[in-house]
CSV table of C-alpha atoms in Angstrom, one decimal:
chain,number,residue,atom,x,y,z
A,1,MET,CA,-180.3,-39.0,210.8
A,2,SER,CA,-180.0,-36.0,208.8
A,3,VAL,CA,-176.8,-34.1,209.0
A,4,ASP,CA,-179.1,-31.4,209.3
A,5,ARG,CA,-181.0,-32.9,212.3
A,6,LEU,CA,-177.2,-34.5,213.7
A,7,ARG,CA,-175.5,-30.9,214.0
A,8,GLY,CA,-179.4,-29.9,215.4
A,9,GLU,CA,-179.2,-32.0,217.9
A,10,ILE,CA,-175.9,-32.1,218.9
A,11,ALA,CA,-176.5,-27.3,219.4
A,12,TRP,CA,-179.4,-28.8,221.5
A,13,LEU,CA,-177.4,-30.9,223.6
A,14,GLY,CA,-174.7,-28.7,223.5
A,15,ALA,CA,-177.2,-25.6,225.9
A,16,LYS,CA,-178.0,-28.0,227.9
A,17,LEU,CA,-174.3,-28.7,229.0
A,18,GLN,CA,-173.6,-25.3,229.0
A,19,ARG,CA,-176.2,-25.2,232.1
A,20,ARG,CA,-174.9,-28.0,234.5
A,21,ARG,CA,-172.7,-26.6,237.3
A,22,ARG,CA,-170.9,-29.7,236.4
A,23,GLN,CA,-169.2,-31.0,233.8
A,24,ASP,CA,-169.1,-35.1,235.3
A,25,ASP,CA,-171.9,-35.5,237.3
A,26,LEU,CA,-174.2,-37.8,236.0
A,27,THR,CA,-177.0,-36.3,233.9
A,28,ALA,CA,-173.6,-34.1,232.3
A,29,LEU,CA,-172.4,-37.3,231.6
A,30,ASP,CA,-175.1,-38.2,230.0
A,31,LEU,CA,-175.5,-35.8,228.2
A,32,ARG,CA,-171.5,-35.5,226.9
A,33,ASP,CA,-172.1,-39.3,226.3
A,34,GLN,CA,-175.3,-38.5,223.4
A,35,ILE,CA,-173.3,-35.8,221.8
A,36,ALA,CA,-170.4,-38.3,221.2
A,37,ASP,CA,-172.5,-40.5,219.4
A,38,ARG,CA,-174.1,-38.1,217.1
A,39,LEU,CA,-170.3,-36.0,216.9
A,40,ALA,CA,-169.4,-39.8,216.0
A,41,GLU,CA,-172.3,-40.6,213.1
A,42,LEU,CA,-171.4,-37.2,211.9
A,43,ARG,CA,-168.0,-38.2,211.4
A,44,ASP,CA,-166.6,-35.4,212.8
A,45,PRO,CA,-162.9,-34.3,212.9
A,46,GLY,CA,-163.5,-33.4,217.1
A,47,THR,CA,-164.8,-36.9,217.7
A,48,GLU,CA,-162.0,-38.6,219.4
A,49,ALA,CA,-161.2,-35.1,221.3
A,50,TRP,CA,-164.8,-35.1,223.2
A,51,LEU,CA,-164.6,-38.6,223.3
A,52,ARG,CA,-160.7,-39.0,225.0
A,53,ALA,CA,-162.7,-35.9,227.6
A,54,LEU,CA,-165.4,-37.9,227.8
A,55,VAL,CA,-163.3,-41.1,229.1
A,56,ALA,CA,-162.0,-40.9,231.4
A,57,ASP,CA,-164.4,-38.3,233.7
A,58,GLN,CA,-166.6,-42.0,232.8
A,59,THR,CA,-163.9,-44.0,233.8
A,60,ARG,CA,-163.3,-42.3,237.5
A,61,VAL,CA,-166.8,-41.8,238.1
A,62,PHE,CA,-168.2,-45.0,237.1
A,63,GLY,CA,-165.2,-47.7,236.7
A,64,ALA,CA,-163.5,-49.6,233.9
A,65,ARG,CA,-165.2,-51.8,233.3
A,66,HIS,CA,-169.2,-49.4,232.6
A,67,HIS,CA,-171.2,-50.2,230.0
A,68,ALA,CA,-171.3,-46.1,229.2
A,69,THR,CA,-166.7,-45.8,230.0
A,70,LEU,CA,-166.9,-49.4,227.2
A,71,GLY,CA,-169.5,-47.9,224.7
A,72,SER,CA,-166.8,-44.0,224.8
A,73,TRP,CA,-164.0,-46.5,223.5
A,74,PHE,CA,-165.5,-48.6,220.7
A,75,LEU,CA,-165.9,-44.5,219.2
A,76,ILE,CA,-162.2,-44.7,220.5
A,77,ALA,CA,-161.6,-48.0,217.9
A,78,ALA,CA,-163.4,-47.4,215.9
A,79,ARG,CA,-162.7,-44.0,214.6
A,80,CYS,CA,-159.1,-44.6,214.6
A,81,SER,CA,-159.6,-47.9,212.4
A,82,GLN,CA,-161.2,-44.5,210.2
A,83,THR,CA,-158.4,-42.5,210.8
A,84,GLY,CA,-156.0,-45.9,209.5
A,85,ARG,CA,-154.7,-46.5,213.1
A,86,VAL,CA,-155.6,-50.2,212.8
A,87,ASP,CA,-153.2,-51.7,214.9
A,88,GLU,CA,-154.1,-49.1,217.7
A,89,ALA,CA,-158.3,-50.0,216.8
A,90,LEU,CA,-157.3,-53.7,216.7
A,91,GLU,CA,-156.1,-53.0,219.9
A,92,LEU,CA,-158.5,-51.1,221.8
A,93,PHE,CA,-162.0,-53.2,219.7
A,94,ALA,CA,-160.0,-56.4,221.8
A,95,SER,CA,-159.4,-54.6,225.3
A,96,VAL,CA,-163.4,-53.3,225.1
A,97,ARG,CA,-164.9,-56.6,223.7
A,98,ALA,CA,-162.3,-58.8,227.4
A,99,ALA,CA,-164.2,-56.3,228.9
A,100,TYR,CA,-167.5,-56.9,228.0
A,101,ALA,CA,-167.2,-61.0,228.2
A,102,TYR,CA,-166.5,-60.6,231.2
A,103,VAL,CA,-169.2,-58.5,232.6
A,104,HIS,CA,-170.7,-60.1,230.6
A,105,GLY,CA,-170.3,-63.7,229.6
A,106,PRO,CA,-168.7,-64.7,226.1
A,107,ASP,CA,-172.6,-65.3,224.2
A,108,HIS,CA,-173.0,-62.1,224.8
A,109,ASP,CA,-174.5,-59.3,221.7
A,110,ALA,CA,-172.0,-56.5,223.3
A,111,VAL,CA,-169.3,-59.2,222.0
A,112,VAL,CA,-170.8,-59.8,219.7
A,113,HIS,CA,-170.8,-56.5,218.5
A,114,CYS,CA,-166.8,-56.5,218.8
A,115,GLY,CA,-165.6,-59.1,217.3
A,116,TYR,CA,-168.0,-57.3,214.0
A,117,ALA,CA,-165.7,-54.0,214.2
A,118,ILE,CA,-162.4,-56.4,214.7
A,119,ALA,CA,-163.2,-58.4,211.8
A,120,THR,CA,-163.5,-54.9,209.6
A,121,ALA,CA,-161.8,-53.2,210.6
A,122,LEU,CA,-159.7,-56.7,209.8
A,123,PHE,CA,-161.5,-55.3,205.6
A,124,ASP,CA,-161.0,-52.5,205.5
A,125,ALA,CA,-157.8,-51.6,205.9
A,126,GLY,CA,-156.7,-54.3,203.7
A,127,ARG,CA,-156.1,-57.5,204.9
A,128,TYR,CA,-158.7,-59.8,204.1
A,129,ALA,CA,-157.4,-63.7,205.5
A,130,ALA,CA,-157.3,-62.4,208.9
A,131,ALA,CA,-161.8,-60.5,207.8
A,132,ILE,CA,-161.7,-64.2,206.8
A,133,ASP,CA,-160.9,-65.8,209.9
A,134,ALA,CA,-162.5,-62.8,211.9
A,135,PHE,CA,-165.9,-63.7,210.8
A,136,ARG,CA,-166.2,-67.0,209.3
A,137,ALA,CA,-164.9,-67.3,213.5
A,138,LEU,CA,-168.7,-65.6,214.6
A,139,GLY,CA,-170.3,-67.1,210.8
A,140,PHE,CA,-170.8,-64.1,208.6
A,141,THR,CA,-170.9,-66.3,205.7
A,142,ALA,CA,-171.6,-63.1,204.1
A,143,ASP,CA,-169.3,-61.1,205.2
A,144,VAL,CA,-166.2,-64.2,204.7
A,145,ALA,CA,-167.3,-64.2,200.8
A,146,ARG,CA,-166.8,-60.5,200.9
A,147,ALA,CA,-163.5,-61.2,202.1
A,148,GLN,CA,-162.5,-63.5,200.1
A,149,VAL,CA,-163.4,-61.1,196.3
A,150,LYS,CA,-161.4,-59.5,197.1
A,151,LEU,CA,-158.3,-61.9,197.6
A,152,ALA,CA,-160.0,-62.7,194.1
A,153,ARG,CA,-160.9,-67.0,195.9
A,154,PHE,CA,-163.2,-66.1,193.5
A,155,ASP,CA,-164.3,-70.3,193.4
A,156,GLU,CA,-164.4,-70.4,197.6
A,157,ALA,CA,-166.3,-67.4,197.6
A,158,GLU,CA,-169.0,-69.7,195.0
A,159,GLN,CA,-169.2,-72.2,197.5
A,160,THR,CA,-169.2,-69.7,200.2
A,161,LEU,CA,-172.2,-68.6,199.3
A,162,ARG,CA,-174.2,-71.7,198.8
A,163,ALA,CA,-175.2,-70.9,202.5
A,164,VAL,CA,-176.2,-67.3,202.3
A,165,PRO,CA,-180.0,-66.5,201.7
A,166,PRO,CA,-180.1,-65.3,197.5
A,167,GLU,CA,-181.3,-62.0,198.0
A,168,GLU,CA,-177.9,-61.7,200.6
A,169,ALA,CA,-175.5,-63.2,198.2
A,170,ALA,CA,-176.9,-61.8,195.0
A,171,PHE,CA,-174.5,-59.2,195.0
A,172,VAL,CA,-172.0,-60.6,195.7
A,173,ARG,CA,-171.8,-62.7,193.2
A,174,ALA,CA,-172.3,-59.4,191.4
A,175,THR,CA,-169.0,-58.9,192.0
A,176,ILE,CA,-167.4,-61.7,191.1
A,177,GLN,CA,-169.0,-61.6,188.0
A,178,ALA,CA,-167.1,-57.7,187.5
A,179,GLU,CA,-164.0,-59.0,188.3
A,180,LEU,CA,-164.2,-61.8,185.8
A,181,GLY,CA,-165.1,-59.5,183.6
A,182,ALA,CA,-168.6,-58.8,183.1
A,183,PRO,CA,-170.0,-55.8,185.0
A,184,GLY,CA,-173.9,-55.4,183.5
A,185,PRO,CA,-175.2,-57.5,186.6
A,186,LEU,CA,-172.8,-54.8,189.1
A,187,ILE,CA,-174.2,-52.2,187.3
A,188,GLU,CA,-177.4,-53.3,186.7
A,189,ARG,CA,-177.4,-53.0,190.3
A,190,THR,CA,-175.7,-50.5,191.5
A,191,ARG,CA,-178.4,-48.4,188.7
A,192,ALA,CA,-181.1,-48.5,191.2
A,193,LEU,CA,-179.9,-48.8,194.5
A,194,PRO,CA,-179.4,-44.9,194.9
A,195,ALA,CA,-183.3,-44.6,193.3
A,196,ALA,CA,-184.6,-46.9,196.1
A,197,GLY,CA,-183.7,-45.1,199.2
A,198,THR,CA,-180.3,-47.2,199.5
A,199,GLU,CA,-179.0,-46.4,203.8
A,200,ASP,CA,-175.8,-44.9,202.0
A,201,PRO,CA,-176.5,-43.8,198.5
A,202,GLU,CA,-172.8,-42.8,198.1
A,203,ALA,CA,-171.7,-46.6,198.5
A,204,ALA,CA,-173.8,-47.6,195.9
A,205,ARG,CA,-172.3,-45.0,193.0
A,206,MET,CA,-169.1,-45.8,194.5
A,207,TRP,CA,-169.8,-49.0,193.4
A,208,LEU,CA,-171.1,-47.6,190.1
A,209,ALA,CA,-168.2,-45.8,188.6
A,210,TYR,CA,-166.6,-49.3,189.6
A,211,GLY,CA,-168.8,-51.4,187.0
A,212,LEU,CA,-168.7,-48.2,184.8
A,213,LEU,CA,-164.9,-48.5,185.2
A,214,LEU,CA,-164.7,-52.5,184.3
A,215,ALA,CA,-166.6,-52.2,181.8
A,216,GLY,CA,-164.4,-48.9,179.6
A,217,GLU,CA,-167.0,-46.4,180.3
A,218,ALA,CA,-164.6,-43.9,182.1
A,219,ALA,CA,-165.5,-40.7,181.1
A,220,GLU,CA,-168.9,-41.8,183.8
A,221,ALA,CA,-167.1,-43.3,186.1
A,222,ALA,CA,-165.5,-40.1,186.7
A,223,ASP,CA,-167.9,-37.8,186.8
A,224,LEU,CA,-170.1,-40.8,189.8
A,225,ALA,CA,-166.3,-40.0,190.9
A,226,SER,CA,-166.2,-36.8,190.7
A,227,ALA,CA,-169.8,-36.7,192.4
A,228,VAL,CA,-169.3,-38.5,195.5
A,229,VAL,CA,-166.1,-36.4,196.1
A,230,THR,CA,-167.9,-32.6,195.5
A,231,SER,CA,-170.3,-33.9,198.0
A,232,ARG,CA,-168.3,-35.7,200.6
A,233,VAL,CA,-166.5,-31.8,201.3
A,234,THR,CA,-168.7,-30.5,203.1
A,235,HIS,CA,-169.2,-33.9,205.0
A,236,PRO,CA,-168.3,-35.1,206.7
A,237,GLY,CA,-165.4,-33.8,205.0
A,238,PRO,CA,-162.2,-34.4,202.6
A,239,ASP,CA,-160.1,-36.7,205.0
A,240,ASP,CA,-162.9,-39.2,206.0
A,241,ARG,CA,-162.2,-42.5,204.4
A,242,LEU,CA,-164.6,-43.1,202.3
A,243,THR,CA,-163.5,-39.8,200.5
A,244,TRP,CA,-160.4,-40.6,199.3
A,245,GLU,CA,-161.5,-44.0,197.8
A,246,ALA,CA,-163.4,-42.4,196.1
A,247,ARG,CA,-161.1,-39.6,195.0
A,248,VAL,CA,-158.8,-42.5,194.0
A,249,LEU,CA,-161.4,-44.4,192.2
A,250,LEU,CA,-161.4,-40.9,190.4
A,251,ALA,CA,-157.8,-40.5,190.2
A,252,ARG,CA,-157.5,-43.4,188.2
A,253,ALA,CA,-160.9,-43.4,185.6
A,254,LEU,CA,-159.4,-39.8,184.8
A,255,ALA,CA,-156.3,-41.6,184.0
A,256,GLU,CA,-158.3,-43.6,181.3
A,257,THR,CA,-159.8,-41.3,180.0
A,258,ASP,CA,-156.6,-39.2,179.1
A,259,ARG,CA,-157.2,-35.9,181.9
A,260,LEU,CA,-153.2,-37.0,183.2
A,261,ALA,CA,-152.9,-33.7,185.2
A,262,ASP,CA,-156.4,-34.7,187.2
A,263,ALA,CA,-155.7,-37.9,187.5
A,264,GLU,CA,-152.4,-37.5,189.0
A,265,HIS,CA,-152.8,-35.1,191.5
A,266,TYR,CA,-156.0,-37.3,192.8
A,267,ALA,CA,-153.2,-40.3,193.1
A,268,ARG,CA,-150.5,-38.3,194.9
A,269,ALA,CA,-153.1,-37.1,197.3
A,270,ALA,CA,-154.3,-40.5,198.3
A,271,LEU,CA,-150.3,-41.8,198.4
A,272,ASP,CA,-149.4,-38.1,200.5
A,273,ALA,CA,-151.9,-38.4,203.4
A,274,ALA,CA,-155.1,-40.8,202.4
A,275,PRO,CA,-156.4,-42.3,206.1
A,276,LEU,CA,-155.6,-45.6,205.0
A,277,PRO,CA,-153.4,-48.3,206.8
A,278,PRO,CA,-149.1,-48.4,205.0
A,279,GLY,CA,-150.4,-50.7,202.0
A,280,HIS,CA,-153.8,-50.9,201.1
A,281,PRO,CA,-154.6,-52.0,197.8
A,282,VAL,CA,-156.7,-48.4,197.1
A,283,LEU,CA,-152.9,-47.7,197.7
A,284,LEU,CA,-151.6,-49.5,195.5
A,285,HIS,CA,-154.5,-48.5,192.9
A,286,ALA,CA,-153.5,-44.8,193.0
A,287,LEU,CA,-149.7,-46.4,192.6
A,288,ALA,CA,-150.0,-48.0,189.7
A,289,THR,CA,-152.5,-44.3,188.5
A,290,VAL,CA,-149.4,-42.4,188.1
A,291,ALA,CA,-147.5,-44.7,186.8
A,292,ARG,CA,-150.3,-45.3,184.2
A,293,VAL,CA,-149.5,-41.2,184.0
A,294,HIS,CA,-145.4,-41.6,184.0
A,295,TYR,CA,-146.0,-44.5,181.1
A,296,ARG,CA,-148.6,-42.1,178.5
A,297,ARG,CA,-146.1,-39.2,179.3
A,298,GLU,CA,-143.6,-41.4,178.2
A,299,LYS,CA,-141.4,-40.7,180.9
A,300,TRP,CA,-140.4,-44.7,180.6
A,301,ALA,CA,-137.7,-45.0,183.1
A,302,VAL,CA,-140.0,-43.5,186.4
A,303,ALA,CA,-142.8,-45.6,184.8
A,304,VAL,CA,-141.1,-48.3,185.3
A,305,GLU,CA,-140.4,-47.7,188.7
A,306,THR,CA,-143.6,-46.7,190.0
A,307,TYR,CA,-145.3,-50.0,188.2
A,308,GLU,CA,-142.7,-52.3,190.7
A,309,PHE,CA,-143.0,-50.7,193.3
A,310,ALA,CA,-146.9,-51.3,193.1
A,311,ILE,CA,-146.6,-54.7,192.3
A,312,GLU,CA,-144.1,-55.0,195.0
A,313,GLY,CA,-147.2,-54.2,197.2
A,314,PHE,CA,-150.6,-56.1,195.4
A,315,GLU,CA,-147.9,-59.4,195.7
A,316,THR,CA,-147.1,-58.7,198.8
A,317,VAL,CA,-150.9,-57.6,199.8
A,318,LEU,CA,-153.1,-60.0,197.2
A,319,GLY,CA,-150.5,-62.2,196.4
A,320,ALA,CA,-148.8,-62.9,192.6
A,321,GLY,CA,-151.8,-64.8,190.7
A,322,HIS,CA,-154.3,-61.6,191.8
A,323,PRO,CA,-155.5,-59.3,188.6
A,324,TYR,CA,-154.3,-56.4,189.8
A,325,THR,CA,-150.8,-57.9,190.2
A,326,LEU,CA,-151.0,-60.0,187.2
A,327,LYS,CA,-152.9,-56.3,185.2
A,328,ALA,CA,-150.0,-54.3,187.2
A,329,ALA,CA,-147.2,-56.3,185.5
A,330,GLU,CA,-148.4,-56.5,182.2
A,331,ALA,CA,-148.3,-52.2,182.5
A,332,LEU,CA,-144.9,-53.5,183.7
A,333,ALA,CA,-144.0,-54.7,180.7
A,334,ALA,CA,-145.2,-52.5,178.4
A,335,ALA,CA,-143.8,-50.2,180.1
A,336,ARG,CA,-140.5,-51.2,180.0
A,337,GLU,CA,-140.3,-52.3,176.0
A,338,ALA,CA,-141.2,-49.4,175.5
A,339,ALA,CA,-138.1,-47.8,177.9
A,340,GLY,CA,-135.9,-50.3,175.9
A,341,VAL,CA,-135.3,-52.3,179.3
C-alpha cells in the first residue's frame, strides 16, 4: 500500500475514533488496532507508543492471551527489532509464541510466524549462526542458505540450495558468485528488479549498489545508494534501519572514489546513531570505512588503531577466516607498513 494511502486511511480511522465517547470500547479498540497496523507498515516513529497504550487497554478488556493483544505485542517486538533492541525483541517474540502455542497448539500458523520472526530478528542482528539453527528448525531452507552466505560458508550454502526450487535459489546463488569475485549475475538480476515492479524496489537498488561496489563500479554504486538514502529520508524516515544500511553502503562507495569527507560523515553518523546492535557487521563496515579515510589522509597511526578495532569485531562476529576479516587485515598490514610499525 502506498504511503499516501496509508496516511489517508490513518486520518480516516482517526476521525472515526475521535467520535467515540470511550477509547476502550470494542469499536474504539478495533479502530486503534487498525491504526496500529498502518502505523507499523509505515514504520512511523510513533508506532511503539501507540501500540503500548493500545496493548494496555487490550489486556484489561480482552485478556493477555487474546489474539488482538498478542497481535499488538508482536508488532511491538517487530519495532524493537527494527530499532536495534534485539534482545528485547527476541524476548517479546518468544513470549507471544508461547502464548499462541498455549491457545492454539504448537503447530498453529501463528506459532510458526513467531518462530520465523525470531529467526529473522537474529539474522538482521548479525547473529547468523543462531539464525541458521532457527530457520532450519522451521524448515525455511532458502533462509538457511542466506545466513550461510553471510558467514562465507559458500559450499554449505550450495549444498543447502539443492533442496530449494531453482527460481528461489537463483538470487542466493548470484550472491555467492558476487562474494567469490563474480558480481555480474547479481548485477544483471538486480538491474531488472526495479523495472519489473518488485515489492521492495529500494532493497533491490541496494543489492545492485552492492554488486556494483564489488565490481569496482564505486561511482555508480554511490549514486544508487545516495538515491536510496534521499528517497527514504521522507518515508520511512532517516532513522529507519534500511536507510542507515544505505548510508553505510554509500560511505563505503564514497571512500572508494576518494570523496573522503562525505564518506567519513556517513560512516561516523552510522557509528553514532544507527538502529543496529553493537558489533553488527554493517557497523563494522562503517568502522573500516573510517579507517580507510584515515589511511587515505595519511594518518597512519589512527588508521592502524581503527583497523585493529574493526578486525577484532569481524573476528568475533564472522570469524578469523571470513573474507571481510581478511580484507581488513590486509588493509591493516598496509597501514602498519606505512606507519613504520
